[in-house]
Each structure stands twice: as C-alpha cells, then as structure tokens.
Short mmCIF file of C-alpha atoms and ligand atoms in Angstrom, two decimals:
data_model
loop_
_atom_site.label_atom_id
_atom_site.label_comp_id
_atom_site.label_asym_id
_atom_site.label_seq_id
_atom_site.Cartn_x
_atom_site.Cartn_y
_atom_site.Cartn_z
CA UNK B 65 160.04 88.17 -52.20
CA UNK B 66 162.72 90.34 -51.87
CA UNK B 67 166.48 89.29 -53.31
CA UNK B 68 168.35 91.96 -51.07
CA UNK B 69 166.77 90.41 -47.67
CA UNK B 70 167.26 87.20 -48.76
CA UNK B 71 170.88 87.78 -49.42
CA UNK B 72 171.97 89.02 -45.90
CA UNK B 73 169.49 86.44 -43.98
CA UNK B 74 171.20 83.47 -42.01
CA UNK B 75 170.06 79.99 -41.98
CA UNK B 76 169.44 80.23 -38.87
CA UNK B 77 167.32 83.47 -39.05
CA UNK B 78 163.46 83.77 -39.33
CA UNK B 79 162.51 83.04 -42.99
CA UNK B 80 161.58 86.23 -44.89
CA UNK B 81 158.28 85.05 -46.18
CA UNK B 82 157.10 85.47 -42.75
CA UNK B 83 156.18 81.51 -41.88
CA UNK B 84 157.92 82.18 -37.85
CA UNK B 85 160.50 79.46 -39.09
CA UNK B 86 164.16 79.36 -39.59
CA UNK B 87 165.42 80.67 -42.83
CA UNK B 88 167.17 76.85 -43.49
CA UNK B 89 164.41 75.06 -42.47
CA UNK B 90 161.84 77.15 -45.04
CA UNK B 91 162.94 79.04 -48.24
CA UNK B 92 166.33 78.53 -48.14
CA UNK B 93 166.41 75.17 -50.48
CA UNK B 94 163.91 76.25 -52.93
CA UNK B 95 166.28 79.52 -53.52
CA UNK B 96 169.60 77.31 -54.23
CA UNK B 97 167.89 75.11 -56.10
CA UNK B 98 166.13 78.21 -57.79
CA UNK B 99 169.66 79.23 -58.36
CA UNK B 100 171.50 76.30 -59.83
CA UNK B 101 168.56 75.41 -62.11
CA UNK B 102 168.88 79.56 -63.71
CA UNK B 103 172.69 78.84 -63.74
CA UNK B 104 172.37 75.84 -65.55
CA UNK B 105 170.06 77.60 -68.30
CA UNK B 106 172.49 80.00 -68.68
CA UNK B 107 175.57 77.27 -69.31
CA UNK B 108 172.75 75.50 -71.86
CA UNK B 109 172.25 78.65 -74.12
CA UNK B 110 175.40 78.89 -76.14
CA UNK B 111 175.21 75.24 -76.92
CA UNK B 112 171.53 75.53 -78.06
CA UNK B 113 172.36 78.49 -80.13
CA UNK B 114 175.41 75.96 -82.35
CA UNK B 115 172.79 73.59 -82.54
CA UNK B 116 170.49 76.57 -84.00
CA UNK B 117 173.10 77.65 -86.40
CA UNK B 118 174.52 74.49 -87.74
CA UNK B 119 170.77 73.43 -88.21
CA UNK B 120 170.64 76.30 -90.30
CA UNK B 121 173.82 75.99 -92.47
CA UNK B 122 172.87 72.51 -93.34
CA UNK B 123 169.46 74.53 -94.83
CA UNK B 124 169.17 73.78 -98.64
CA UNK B 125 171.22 76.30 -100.96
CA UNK B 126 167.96 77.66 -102.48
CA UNK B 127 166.33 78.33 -99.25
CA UNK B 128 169.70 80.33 -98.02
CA UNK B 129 170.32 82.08 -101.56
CA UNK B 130 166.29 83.46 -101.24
CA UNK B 131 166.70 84.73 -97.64
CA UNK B 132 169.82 86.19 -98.85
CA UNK B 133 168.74 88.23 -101.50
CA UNK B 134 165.92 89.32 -98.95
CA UNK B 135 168.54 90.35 -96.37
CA UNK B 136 170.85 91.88 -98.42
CA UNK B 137 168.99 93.28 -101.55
CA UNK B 138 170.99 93.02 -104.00
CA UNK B 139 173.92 94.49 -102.52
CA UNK B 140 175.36 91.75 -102.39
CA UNK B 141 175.63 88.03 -104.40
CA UNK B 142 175.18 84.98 -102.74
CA UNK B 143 178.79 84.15 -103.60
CA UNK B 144 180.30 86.80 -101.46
CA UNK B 145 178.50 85.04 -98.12
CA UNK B 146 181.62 84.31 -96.85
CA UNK B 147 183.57 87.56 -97.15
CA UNK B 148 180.60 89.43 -95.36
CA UNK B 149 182.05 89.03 -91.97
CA UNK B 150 185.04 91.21 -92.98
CA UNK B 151 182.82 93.53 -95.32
CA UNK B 152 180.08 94.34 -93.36
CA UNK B 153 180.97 93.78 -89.68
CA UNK B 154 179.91 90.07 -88.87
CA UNK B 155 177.51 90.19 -91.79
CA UNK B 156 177.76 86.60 -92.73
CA UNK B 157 177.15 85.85 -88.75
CA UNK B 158 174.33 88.12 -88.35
CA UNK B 159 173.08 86.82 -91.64
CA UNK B 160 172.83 83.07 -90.33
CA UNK B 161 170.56 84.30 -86.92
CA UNK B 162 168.48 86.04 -88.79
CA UNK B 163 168.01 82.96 -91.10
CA UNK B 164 167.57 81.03 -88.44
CA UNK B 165 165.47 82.63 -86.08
CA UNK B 166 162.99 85.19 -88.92
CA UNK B 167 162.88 83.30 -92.39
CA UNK B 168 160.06 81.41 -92.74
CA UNK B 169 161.24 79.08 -95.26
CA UNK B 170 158.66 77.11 -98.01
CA UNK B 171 156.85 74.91 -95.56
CA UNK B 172 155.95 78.26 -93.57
CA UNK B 173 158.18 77.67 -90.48
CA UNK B 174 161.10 79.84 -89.28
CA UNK B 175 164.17 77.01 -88.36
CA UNK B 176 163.48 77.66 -84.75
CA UNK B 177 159.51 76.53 -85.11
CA UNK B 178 160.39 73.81 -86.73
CA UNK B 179 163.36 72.63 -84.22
CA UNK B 180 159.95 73.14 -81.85
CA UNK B 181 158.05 70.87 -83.76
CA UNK B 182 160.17 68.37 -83.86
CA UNK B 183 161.78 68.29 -80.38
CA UNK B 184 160.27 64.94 -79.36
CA UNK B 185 162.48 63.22 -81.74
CA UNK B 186 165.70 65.45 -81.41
CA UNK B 187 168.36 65.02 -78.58
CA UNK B 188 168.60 68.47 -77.19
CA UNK B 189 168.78 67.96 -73.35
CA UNK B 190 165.92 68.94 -70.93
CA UNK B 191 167.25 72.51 -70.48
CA UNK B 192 167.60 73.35 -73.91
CA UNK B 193 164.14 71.81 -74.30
CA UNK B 194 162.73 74.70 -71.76
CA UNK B 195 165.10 77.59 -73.75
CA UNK B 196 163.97 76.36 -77.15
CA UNK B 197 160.18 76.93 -77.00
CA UNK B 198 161.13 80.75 -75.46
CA UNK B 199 163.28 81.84 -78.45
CA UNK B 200 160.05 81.43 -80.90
CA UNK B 201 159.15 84.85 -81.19
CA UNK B 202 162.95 86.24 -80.83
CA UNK B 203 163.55 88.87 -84.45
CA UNK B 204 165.63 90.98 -85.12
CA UNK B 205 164.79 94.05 -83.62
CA UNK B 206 166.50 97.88 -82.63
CA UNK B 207 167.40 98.30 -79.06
CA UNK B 208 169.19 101.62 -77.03
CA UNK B 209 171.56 100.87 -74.94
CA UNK B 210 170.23 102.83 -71.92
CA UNK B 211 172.64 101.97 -69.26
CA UNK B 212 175.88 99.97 -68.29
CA UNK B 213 176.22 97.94 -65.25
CA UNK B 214 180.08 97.54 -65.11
CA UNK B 215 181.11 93.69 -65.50
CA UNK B 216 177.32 92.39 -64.83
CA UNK B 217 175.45 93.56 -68.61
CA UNK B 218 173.06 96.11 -69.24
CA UNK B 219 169.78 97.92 -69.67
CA UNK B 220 168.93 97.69 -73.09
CA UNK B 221 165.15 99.88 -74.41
CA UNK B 222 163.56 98.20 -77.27
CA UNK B 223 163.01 100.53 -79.66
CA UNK B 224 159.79 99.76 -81.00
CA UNK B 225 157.64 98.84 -77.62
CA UNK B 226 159.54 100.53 -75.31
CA UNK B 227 159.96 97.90 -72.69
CA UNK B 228 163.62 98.00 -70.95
CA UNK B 229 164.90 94.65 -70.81
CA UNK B 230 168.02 93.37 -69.03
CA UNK B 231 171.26 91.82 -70.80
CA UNK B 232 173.08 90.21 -68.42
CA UNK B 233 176.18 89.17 -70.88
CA UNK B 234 178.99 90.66 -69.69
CA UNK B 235 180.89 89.64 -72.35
CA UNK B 236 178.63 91.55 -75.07
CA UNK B 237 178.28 94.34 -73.10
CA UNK B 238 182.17 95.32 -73.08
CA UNK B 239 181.54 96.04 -76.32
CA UNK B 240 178.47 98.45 -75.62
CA UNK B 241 178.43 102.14 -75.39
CA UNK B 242 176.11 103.98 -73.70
CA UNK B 243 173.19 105.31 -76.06
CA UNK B 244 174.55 103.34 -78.60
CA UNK B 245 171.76 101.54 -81.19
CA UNK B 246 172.24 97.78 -81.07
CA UNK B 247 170.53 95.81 -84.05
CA UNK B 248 170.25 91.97 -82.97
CA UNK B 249 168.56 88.91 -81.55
CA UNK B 250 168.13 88.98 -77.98
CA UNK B 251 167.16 85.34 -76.65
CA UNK B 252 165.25 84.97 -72.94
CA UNK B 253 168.01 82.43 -70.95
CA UNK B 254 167.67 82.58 -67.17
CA UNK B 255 165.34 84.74 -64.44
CA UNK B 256 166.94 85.38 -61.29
CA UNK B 257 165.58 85.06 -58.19
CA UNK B 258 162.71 87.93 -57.17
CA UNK B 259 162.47 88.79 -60.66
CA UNK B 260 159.70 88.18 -62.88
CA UNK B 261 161.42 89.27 -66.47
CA UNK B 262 164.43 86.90 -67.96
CA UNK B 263 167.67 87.70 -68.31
CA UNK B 264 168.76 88.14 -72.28
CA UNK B 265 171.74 87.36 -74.01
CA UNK B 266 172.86 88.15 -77.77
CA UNK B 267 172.40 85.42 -80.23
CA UNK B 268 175.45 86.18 -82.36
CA UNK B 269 176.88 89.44 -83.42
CA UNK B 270 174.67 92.37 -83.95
CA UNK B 271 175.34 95.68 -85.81
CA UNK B 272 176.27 98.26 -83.51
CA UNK B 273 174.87 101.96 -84.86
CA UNK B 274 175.11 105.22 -83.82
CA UNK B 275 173.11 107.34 -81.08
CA UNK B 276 171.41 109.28 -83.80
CA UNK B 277 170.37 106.45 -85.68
CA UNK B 278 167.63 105.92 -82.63
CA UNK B 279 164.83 108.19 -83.79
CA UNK B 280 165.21 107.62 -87.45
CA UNK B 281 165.08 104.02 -87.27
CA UNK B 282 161.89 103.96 -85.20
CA UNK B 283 160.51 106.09 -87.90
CA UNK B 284 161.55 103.92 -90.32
CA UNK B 285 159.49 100.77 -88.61
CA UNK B 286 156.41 102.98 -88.43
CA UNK B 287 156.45 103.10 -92.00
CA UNK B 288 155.93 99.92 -92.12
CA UNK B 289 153.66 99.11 -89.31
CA UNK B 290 151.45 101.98 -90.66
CA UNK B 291 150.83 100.11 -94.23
CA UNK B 292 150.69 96.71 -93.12
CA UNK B 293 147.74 98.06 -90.82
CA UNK B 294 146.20 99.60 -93.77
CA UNK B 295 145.54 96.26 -95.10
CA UNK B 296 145.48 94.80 -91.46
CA UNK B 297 144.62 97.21 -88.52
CA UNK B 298 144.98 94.57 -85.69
CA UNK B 299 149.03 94.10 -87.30
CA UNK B 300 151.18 95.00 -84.40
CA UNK B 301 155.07 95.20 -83.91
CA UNK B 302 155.27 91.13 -83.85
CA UNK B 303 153.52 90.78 -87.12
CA UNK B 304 155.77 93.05 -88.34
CA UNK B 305 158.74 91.14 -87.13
CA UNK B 306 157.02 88.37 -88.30
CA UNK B 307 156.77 88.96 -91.87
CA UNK B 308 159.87 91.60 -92.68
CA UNK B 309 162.32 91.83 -89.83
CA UNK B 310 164.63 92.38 -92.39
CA UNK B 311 163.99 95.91 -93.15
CA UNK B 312 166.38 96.64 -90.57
CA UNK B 313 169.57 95.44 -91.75
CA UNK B 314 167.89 97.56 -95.32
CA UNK B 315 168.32 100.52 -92.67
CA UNK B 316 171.73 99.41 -91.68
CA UNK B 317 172.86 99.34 -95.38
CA UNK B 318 171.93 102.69 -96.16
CA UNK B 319 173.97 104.14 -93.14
CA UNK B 320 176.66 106.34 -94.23
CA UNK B 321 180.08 104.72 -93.45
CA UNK B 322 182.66 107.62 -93.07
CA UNK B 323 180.86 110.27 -91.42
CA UNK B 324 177.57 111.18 -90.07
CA UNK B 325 175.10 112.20 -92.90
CA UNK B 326 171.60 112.86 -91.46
CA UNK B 327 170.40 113.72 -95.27
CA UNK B 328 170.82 110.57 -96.25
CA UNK B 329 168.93 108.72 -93.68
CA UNK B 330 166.00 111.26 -93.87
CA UNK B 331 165.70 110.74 -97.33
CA UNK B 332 165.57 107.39 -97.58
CA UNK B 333 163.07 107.40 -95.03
CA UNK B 334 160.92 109.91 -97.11
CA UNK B 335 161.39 107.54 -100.08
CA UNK B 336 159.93 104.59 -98.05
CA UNK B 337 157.04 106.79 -96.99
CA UNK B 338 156.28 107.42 -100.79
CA UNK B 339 156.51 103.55 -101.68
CA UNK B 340 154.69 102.04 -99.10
CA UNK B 341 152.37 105.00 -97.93
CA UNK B 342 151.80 107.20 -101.46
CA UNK B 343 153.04 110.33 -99.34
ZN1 ZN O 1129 159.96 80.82 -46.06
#
C-alpha cells in the first residue's frame, strides 16, 4: 500500500489495491477508520504515562530509596529527590521513568509488568490496554538524533542496535538538535498508515548530551555487554537493558559540565574496562 497514492486518490477513483472498484466503495473506510483508531492511541499515551508515574510514586519508600542509590550512586541522598529537577536537568523526572519502566523491584517485576499483570482488574480504557503491553521492553537507552523534520518529529538512531526509529513528537523535538545524544525512554504509540514501524514519543524528560558523547557512550555499553556475555554469551543489548539500564545516567554523571573534556570520559571508560573486563 502506498500512503502518497492514497492521499491524492478520489472517492470516486479506482481503488489503489487494484480490486477495478471505486476508491469509496473499497479501501477508503478501512483507511479513516485506520486513521482515527492511530489518532486516538496517540491522545491515550500521555494519560497512560500519569497513570505509569503516579503508580510509581505511590511505590514503597524502600523500594524508591534502593533504585535511587542504583541510579544515582551515591551522588546523591535520597533526601535531595526533589531538588534534582533543578540540579541535574529533570533528574527527579527522569529518575521516576526509569523507576517505573527498568527497576525490577523485590517481587522481580518492573512497575510496567506488573500494571500488565494486573490489567484485568485495573480501569485503564481499551486503548491504553493495547499501549500498555507495547511499553514492556521500553529502557532507557542512547539515541542520535539523525535528522529533523520541521514541526512533524524526527529520525532518531539507537545507539546500541542501530535501527532508526521515528519520533513523531513535535513538541520534544523543538528541543532537539541535530546530532545531538538523547538519553531517554522512547514508548511505541501509533503506526500510520503504509507503515509497518510505530511512531515513538518521549516518556518524560531525557538528558540531552553532546555530539561527541555518541562514540564514547556506545563504548561504554560494550563494556558491559562484553562481561555479561562472559558469564552469558547468548546476553544481548535487551538483557543488558534488562538488568543495568542504569549505567547510562552513571555515564551522564561523569560528563564534564563547563566545557568539553574528552580525558575525562576516556578515562572513565578505561577504568570500567579494568573493573568489569581485568584490562
Ligand atoms: Zn481497495
């Protein structure tokens, strides 16, 4: 199927799928109602995602005080949770995704698996009941901001498999620049028509880092791949995410503030070799 045809064809025109009848009297209901079903997905995200979050501040102190320290090591105390957002640039918000959507808590769930578990007896609607079961395996992960499509989004490259994906908020992406490195949760929301691969949106904030950040950061997650698969050789990028997606905002925290400082950064990536690897 092809979106541009099917965009400039008439009702009353032969139907593009090649059936020798009119446009309005073959394809051209399924695509509307294609199109208002995506649309409403899209409207049923943000309120899915408040549900998500004020699941997760209602999360026992403990639980939230270990992910913390895990998050933040040691930088910071659990008391300061609230003065993050002005400290460290929407800390305390990116904080609370990554709680909800990458710490397994003490029963072994993330939030998100759990919210899964348990939708039969929760009142989320029927389209956050299709989102829901998509945002399982969403971590926080390093993406390049390849390219800008002016008021629709943009192409973002994840940094670790290399797949480009599409984020079609508009909103978030005023704030992009191009080549930037974006550190965040990107959620699967809607798939437009003659597309096979979602739309994404940002779940909350995410730290915004440099271009030259790109290289060393992907370095950094080989690291780690490379000695979980020492134990493990069948570990791949998910079972990373799946166990310590939280390296990354460790990476973030070691970035120099003021100005750029490429020392730094290759250091502490040498030290990481040397603790996890022995090299
Ligand atoms: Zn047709």
């Amino acid at each position: 199927m092809n979106p541009a045809k099917t965009l400039k064809l008439g009702r009353n025109d032969p139907c593009h799928c090649g059936s020798g009848r009119k446009y309005k009297d073959c394809h051209l209901r399924i695509e509307e109602e294609w199109r208002s079903q995506q649309l409403r997905l899209r409207n049923a995200q943000d309120q899915l995602l408040q549900r998500i979050l004020a699941k997760a501040t209602e999360a026992e102190a403990a639980e939230l005080q270990t992910a913390f320290d895990r998050y933040w090591q040691q930088r910071y105390q659990f008391a300061q949770l609230a003065e993050l957002n002005q400290r460290e640039g929407y800390g305390a918000d990116r904080f609370m995704v990554w709680f909800a959507f990458d710490y397994r808590r003490s029963d072994g769930q993330t939030l998100v698996e759990q919210m899964v578990h348990q939708m039969q007896e929760s009142d989320l609607s029927p389209l956050e009941r299709q989102l829901l079961p998509t945002w399982v395996n969403v971590r926080l992960r390093p993406y390049q901001v390849e390219r800008l499509h002016p008021n629709a989004g943009a192409t973002l490259r994840d940094l670790l498999t290399g797949e480009a994906l599409i984020l079609a908020d508009s909103h978030a992406s005023l704030r992009l620049e191009l080549a930037e490195v974006i550190v965040g949760h990107l959620v699967p929301v809607d798939t437009p028509l003659g597309r096979t691969a979602p739309n994404y949106y940002l779940a909350g904030p995410a730290a915004h880092l440099t271009p030259d950040t790109a290289g060393p950061i992907r370095t950094f997650a080989d690291v780690h791949l490379e000695a979980i698969r020492r134990e493990r050789p069948e570990a791949d990028w998910q079972t990373l995410l799946n166990e310590r997606s939280e390296i990354f905002s460790h990476f973030i925290l070691i970035l120099p503030t003021d100005k750029p400082d490429p020392d730094r950064i290759q250091n502490f990536i040498a030290e990481t070799r040397q603790r996890l690897l022995g090299e």
